[in-house]
Coordinates of C-alpha atoms in Angstrom, one line a residue:
X1 CA -36.5 48.3 19.8
X2 CA -33.3 50.1 18.6
X3 CA -33.1 49.3 14.9
X4 CA -30.1 50.0 12.6
X5 CA -31.1 50.5 9.0
X6 CA -28.3 49.8 6.6
X7 CA -29.0 50.8 3.0
X8 CA -27.2 51.7 -0.2
X9 CA -26.3 55.3 -0.8
X10 CA -28.9 55.3 -3.6
X11 CA -31.8 54.6 -1.2
X12 CA -34.9 56.1 -2.9
X13 CA -34.1 54.8 -6.4
X14 CA -37.1 52.6 -7.0
X15 CA -38.0 52.5 -3.3
X16 CA -38.4 54.7 -0.2
X17 CA -35.9 57.4 0.6
X18 CA -33.8 57.2 3.7
X19 CA -36.3 59.4 5.5
X20 CA -39.1 57.2 4.2
X21 CA -37.4 54.1 5.5
X22 CA -37.0 55.7 8.9
X23 CA -40.7 56.6 9.0
X24 CA -41.8 53.1 7.9
X25 CA -39.9 51.4 10.8
X26 CA -41.1 54.1 13.3
X27 CA -44.7 53.2 12.4
X28 CA -43.8 49.5 13.0
X29 CA -42.8 50.3 16.6
X30 CA -39.0 50.5 16.1
X31 CA -36.6 53.2 17.2
X32 CA -34.6 53.4 13.9
X33 CA -31.4 55.1 13.0
X34 CA -29.7 54.7 9.6
X35 CA -26.4 54.5 7.7
X36 CA -25.3 53.9 4.1
X37 CA -23.3 50.7 3.7
X38 CA -20.7 52.5 1.7
X39 CA -20.6 55.5 4.0
X40 CA -17.5 56.5 6.0
X41 CA -19.4 55.9 9.3
X42 CA -20.5 52.3 8.4
X43 CA -18.1 50.6 10.8
X44 CA -19.0 53.0 13.6
X45 CA -22.8 52.5 13.0
X46 CA -22.3 48.7 13.3
X47 CA -20.8 49.2 16.8
X48 CA -23.7 51.3 18.1
X49 CA -26.1 49.4 20.5
X50 CA -28.9 47.9 18.5
X51 CA -31.6 45.2 19.1
X52 CA -32.1 44.6 15.3
X53 CA -30.1 45.3 12.1
X54 CA -32.0 45.7 8.9
X55 CA -30.2 45.3 5.5
X56 CA -32.1 47.2 2.8
X57 CA -30.9 46.5 -0.7
X58 CA -29.6 43.8 -3.1
X59 CA -27.2 41.0 -2.6
X60 CA -24.2 43.3 -2.4
X61 CA -25.7 45.3 0.5
X62 CA -26.8 42.2 2.3
X63 CA -23.4 40.6 1.9
X64 CA -21.6 43.7 3.2
X65 CA -23.9 43.8 6.3
X66 CA -23.6 40.1 7.1
X67 CA -19.9 39.8 6.6
X68 CA -19.1 42.9 8.7
X69 CA -21.5 42.4 11.6
X70 CA -19.3 42.5 14.8
X71 CA -22.0 41.0 17.0
X72 CA -23.6 38.0 15.4
X73 CA -26.1 37.5 18.2
X74 CA -28.1 40.6 16.9
X75 CA -30.8 39.4 14.5
X76 CA -30.8 40.7 11.0
X77 CA -33.8 41.4 8.8
X78 CA -33.5 41.7 5.0
X79 CA -35.6 44.0 2.8
X80 CA -34.8 42.9 -0.7
X81 CA -34.4 45.9 -3.0
X82 CA -31.9 44.6 -5.6
X83 CA -32.1 42.9 -9.0
X84 CA -31.4 39.2 -8.4
X85 CA -31.9 39.1 -4.6
X86 CA -30.4 35.6 -4.4
X87 CA -29.9 35.7 -0.7
X88 CA -33.5 36.8 0.2
X89 CA -34.9 34.3 -2.3
X90 CA -32.9 31.5 -0.7
X91 CA -34.6 32.3 2.6
X92 CA -38.1 32.8 1.3
X93 CA -38.0 36.6 2.1
X94 CA -40.1 38.9 -0.1
X95 CA -42.0 42.1 0.3
X96 CA -41.5 45.9 0.2
X97 CA -40.1 47.8 3.2
X98 CA -43.6 48.4 4.7
X99 CA -44.5 44.7 4.5
X100 CA -41.3 43.5 6.0
X101 CA -41.5 46.1 8.8
X102 CA -45.1 45.1 9.6
X103 CA -44.2 41.4 9.7
X104 CA -41.1 41.7 12.0
X105 CA -43.1 40.5 15.1
X106 CA -44.0 37.2 13.4
X107 CA -40.6 36.4 12.0
X108 CA -38.2 33.9 13.6
X109 CA -34.4 33.8 13.6
X110 CA -32.7 31.3 11.4
X111 CA -29.0 30.4 11.7
X112 CA -27.0 31.4 8.6
X113 CA -23.5 30.4 7.7
X114 CA -20.7 32.9 6.7
X115 CA -18.3 31.4 4.2
X116 CA -14.6 32.3 3.9
X117 CA -12.0 31.9 1.2
X118 CA -8.3 32.3 1.9
X119 CA -5.8 32.8 -1.0
X120 CA -3.1 35.1 -2.4
X121 CA -5.3 38.1 -1.7
X122 CA -5.8 37.3 2.0
X123 CA -9.0 36.3 3.9
X124 CA -12.4 37.1 2.3
X125 CA -15.8 36.3 3.7
X126 CA -18.7 35.4 1.3
X127 CA -22.4 34.7 1.4
X128 CA -23.3 33.3 -2.0
X129 CA -20.5 31.4 -3.5
X130 CA -16.9 31.2 -4.7
X131 CA -16.8 30.5 -8.4
X132 CA -14.3 29.4 -11.0
X133 CA -14.7 28.3 -14.6
X134 CA -16.7 29.8 -17.4
X135 CA -19.5 31.3 -15.3
X136 CA -16.9 33.2 -13.2
X137 CA -15.2 34.4 -16.4
X138 CA -18.5 35.5 -18.0
X139 CA -19.5 37.4 -14.9
X140 CA -16.1 39.1 -14.6
X141 CA -16.4 40.2 -18.2
X142 CA -19.8 41.7 -17.7
X143 CA -18.8 43.3 -14.5
X144 CA -15.8 45.0 -16.2
X145 CA -18.1 46.3 -18.9
X146 CA -20.2 48.1 -16.2
X147 CA -23.5 46.4 -17.0
X148 CA -26.0 46.5 -14.2
X149 CA -29.6 45.8 -13.3
X150 CA -31.8 43.4 -15.3
X151 CA -29.4 43.8 -18.2
X152 CA -26.6 42.4 -16.1
X153 CA -28.5 39.2 -15.5
X154 CA -29.4 38.7 -19.2
X155 CA -26.0 39.6 -20.4
X156 CA -24.2 37.3 -17.9
X157 CA -26.3 34.4 -19.0
X158 CA -25.7 35.1 -22.7
X159 CA -22.0 35.5 -22.1
X160 CA -21.9 32.3 -20.1
X161 CA -23.7 30.4 -22.9
X162 CA -21.3 31.8 -25.5
X163 CA -18.3 30.6 -23.5
X164 CA -19.8 27.2 -23.1
X165 CA -20.5 26.9 -26.8
X166 CA -17.0 28.2 -27.6
X167 CA -15.4 25.0 -26.3
X168 CA -13.6 26.5 -23.3
X169 CA -13.2 24.8 -19.9
X170 CA -10.9 25.1 -16.9
X171 CA -8.7 22.4 -15.5
X172 CA -8.9 22.3 -11.7
X173 CA -7.4 20.3 -8.9
X174 CA -9.3 20.3 -5.7
X175 CA -9.5 18.5 -2.4
X176 CA -13.0 18.2 -1.0
X177 CA -13.1 17.1 2.6
X178 CA -9.9 15.2 2.0
X179 CA -10.9 13.6 -1.2
X180 CA -9.3 14.6 -4.5
X181 CA -11.4 16.0 -7.4
X182 CA -9.6 16.8 -10.6
X183 CA -10.7 17.4 -14.2
X184 CA -11.7 19.8 -16.9
X185 CA -14.8 21.8 -15.8
X186 CA -17.3 24.1 -17.4
X187 CA -18.4 25.4 -14.1
X188 CA -17.1 25.0 -10.5
X189 CA -19.0 26.8 -7.7
X190 CA -18.6 26.4 -4.0
X191 CA -22.0 27.5 -2.8
X192 CA -23.5 28.6 0.5
X193 CA -27.0 29.2 -0.9
X194 CA -28.9 27.6 -3.7
X195 CA -28.7 30.5 -6.2
X196 CA -25.7 32.4 -7.5
X197 CA -24.7 35.0 -10.0
X198 CA -27.3 35.9 -12.7
X199 CA -30.2 34.3 -10.7
X200 CA -29.1 30.7 -11.5
X201 CA -30.4 28.0 -9.2
X202 CA -27.6 25.4 -9.1
X203 CA -28.0 23.8 -5.6
X204 CA -31.7 23.8 -4.8
X205 CA -31.2 21.6 -1.7
X206 CA -28.6 23.9 -0.2
X207 CA -29.2 24.8 3.5
X208 CA -27.2 27.9 4.4
X209 CA -27.4 27.1 8.1
X210 CA -26.1 23.5 8.4
X211 CA -22.3 24.2 8.3
X212 CA -21.9 22.6 4.9
X213 CA -21.1 24.0 1.5
X214 CA -22.3 22.6 -1.9
X215 CA -19.5 22.0 -4.4
X216 CA -21.3 22.2 -7.7
X217 CA -19.3 21.1 -10.8
X218 CA -20.0 20.3 -14.4
X219 CA -17.4 18.4 -16.4
X220 CA -16.5 19.5 -19.8
X221 CA -17.7 16.3 -21.4
X222 CA -21.3 17.4 -20.6
X223 CA -21.1 20.5 -22.7
X224 CA -24.0 19.5 -25.0
X225 CA -26.3 18.8 -22.0
X226 CA -25.3 22.2 -20.5
X227 CA -26.1 24.0 -23.7
X228 CA -29.5 22.3 -23.9
X229 CA -30.2 23.4 -20.4
X230 CA -29.2 27.0 -21.0
X231 CA -31.5 27.1 -24.1
X232 CA -34.4 25.6 -22.1
X233 CA -35.4 28.9 -20.4
X234 CA -36.6 29.4 -16.8
X235 CA -38.8 26.3 -16.9
X236 CA -36.0 23.9 -17.8
X237 CA -35.1 21.0 -15.5
X238 CA -32.1 21.1 -13.3
X239 CA -28.7 21.5 -15.1
X240 CA -26.5 18.5 -15.7
X241 CA -24.3 19.0 -12.7
X242 CA -22.9 17.1 -9.7
X243 CA -23.1 18.3 -6.1
X244 CA -20.8 17.3 -3.2
X245 CA -21.6 18.4 0.3
X246 CA -18.5 19.4 2.2
X247 CA -17.1 21.4 5.0
X248 CA -13.7 22.2 3.6
X249 CA -12.5 22.7 0.0
X250 CA -9.0 23.4 -1.3
X251 CA -8.4 24.4 -4.9
X252 CA -5.2 24.8 -6.9
X253 CA -5.8 28.1 -8.6
X254 CA -4.0 28.9 -11.8
X255 CA -4.8 32.7 -11.7
X256 CA -7.8 32.7 -14.0
X257 CA -11.1 34.4 -13.1
X258 CA -12.2 33.8 -9.6
X259 CA -15.4 35.1 -8.2
X260 CA -15.7 35.9 -4.5
X261 CA -19.4 36.7 -4.1
X262 CA -19.8 39.9 -6.1
X263 CA -16.0 40.5 -6.3
X264 CA -13.5 39.3 -8.8
X265 CA -9.9 38.6 -7.7
X266 CA -7.0 39.6 -10.1
X267 CA -4.5 36.9 -11.1
X268 CA -1.6 36.8 -8.6
X269 CA 0.9 36.0 -11.4
X270 CA 1.6 32.5 -10.1
X271 CA -0.3 29.4 -9.2
X272 CA -1.9 29.7 -5.7
X273 CA -4.1 27.8 -3.4
X274 CA -7.6 28.7 -2.3
X275 CA -8.9 27.4 1.0
X276 CA -12.7 27.6 1.4
X277 CA -14.8 26.8 4.4
X278 CA -17.5 28.0 6.9
X279 CA -16.8 30.2 9.9
X280 CA -17.9 28.6 13.2
X281 CA -20.1 31.5 14.3
X282 CA -23.3 32.0 12.4
X283 CA -25.5 35.1 12.0
X284 CA -29.2 35.1 12.8
X285 CA -31.6 36.2 10.0
X286 CA -35.3 36.8 10.6
X287 CA -37.4 34.8 8.2
X288 CA -41.1 34.0 7.7
X289 CA -42.1 31.3 10.2
X290 CA -42.6 28.4 7.7
X291 CA -39.2 29.1 6.0
X292 CA -37.6 29.2 9.4
X293 CA -38.8 25.8 10.5
X294 CA -35.9 23.4 9.6
X295 CA -34.1 23.3 6.3
X296 CA -33.4 21.0 3.4
X297 CA -32.3 17.4 4.2
X298 CA -29.0 16.2 2.9
X299 CA -27.0 13.1 2.8
X300 CA -23.5 13.6 4.2

């Protein structure tokens, strides 16, 4: 089985080296070849004949692989090697490279949506979410400071809480599947998976293979409830939010912080519109059998 291993250029930091990864997948019966996701030959590697693509890394690596895959009929396996690993967690994927490689024969393909956002910057594909409001601002601030790893998760949460406590909000006008939604919001996330950003589970019933997005929003008048949730720690109940299932979302964007997956878009200098949806062609991700049987049930 011709297997393309796509990893970060820092492969070996806290995990197997590039050569170590190749050997692990050889021992699992694969014929592996590899490429760094930020290498100059990344696009060429994706076009080489392969029976399986393996994304080794965190959410940034997985997102780059899934959104650039030219042939979406080729199954993709994920080896989580990042800090938050939101995408792998959403699919029930866990294990080190040797464990994932050994389990390939038992995994099943699960359809997985690719989201898109069109705006003043052009067309952008995403896997996790498009975010506006105080969480997006907090994450942009931490990203600009160059914080990474576990410290990034902790600092992002603390910065988000500080902004919520500070009385801020963002006024947004949106159209969700043809229905208007307007107000002052603490948080507004259009999500493809249940987790986003600093390992926050905001849409636990999200099914990333059903062609729908979860529009998660928290109005500013629920600030006290939100602060109570943020102070509750990892065992706290679900946050005080509302979720709308939708295929298409359009937002009037006033040029404030906008998060596109792990990227942050600069203000265009004028009010623009952001159109968000799901591409018709899905990718196929290999998951453990139980996780691959069906998905969450949702009212539509």
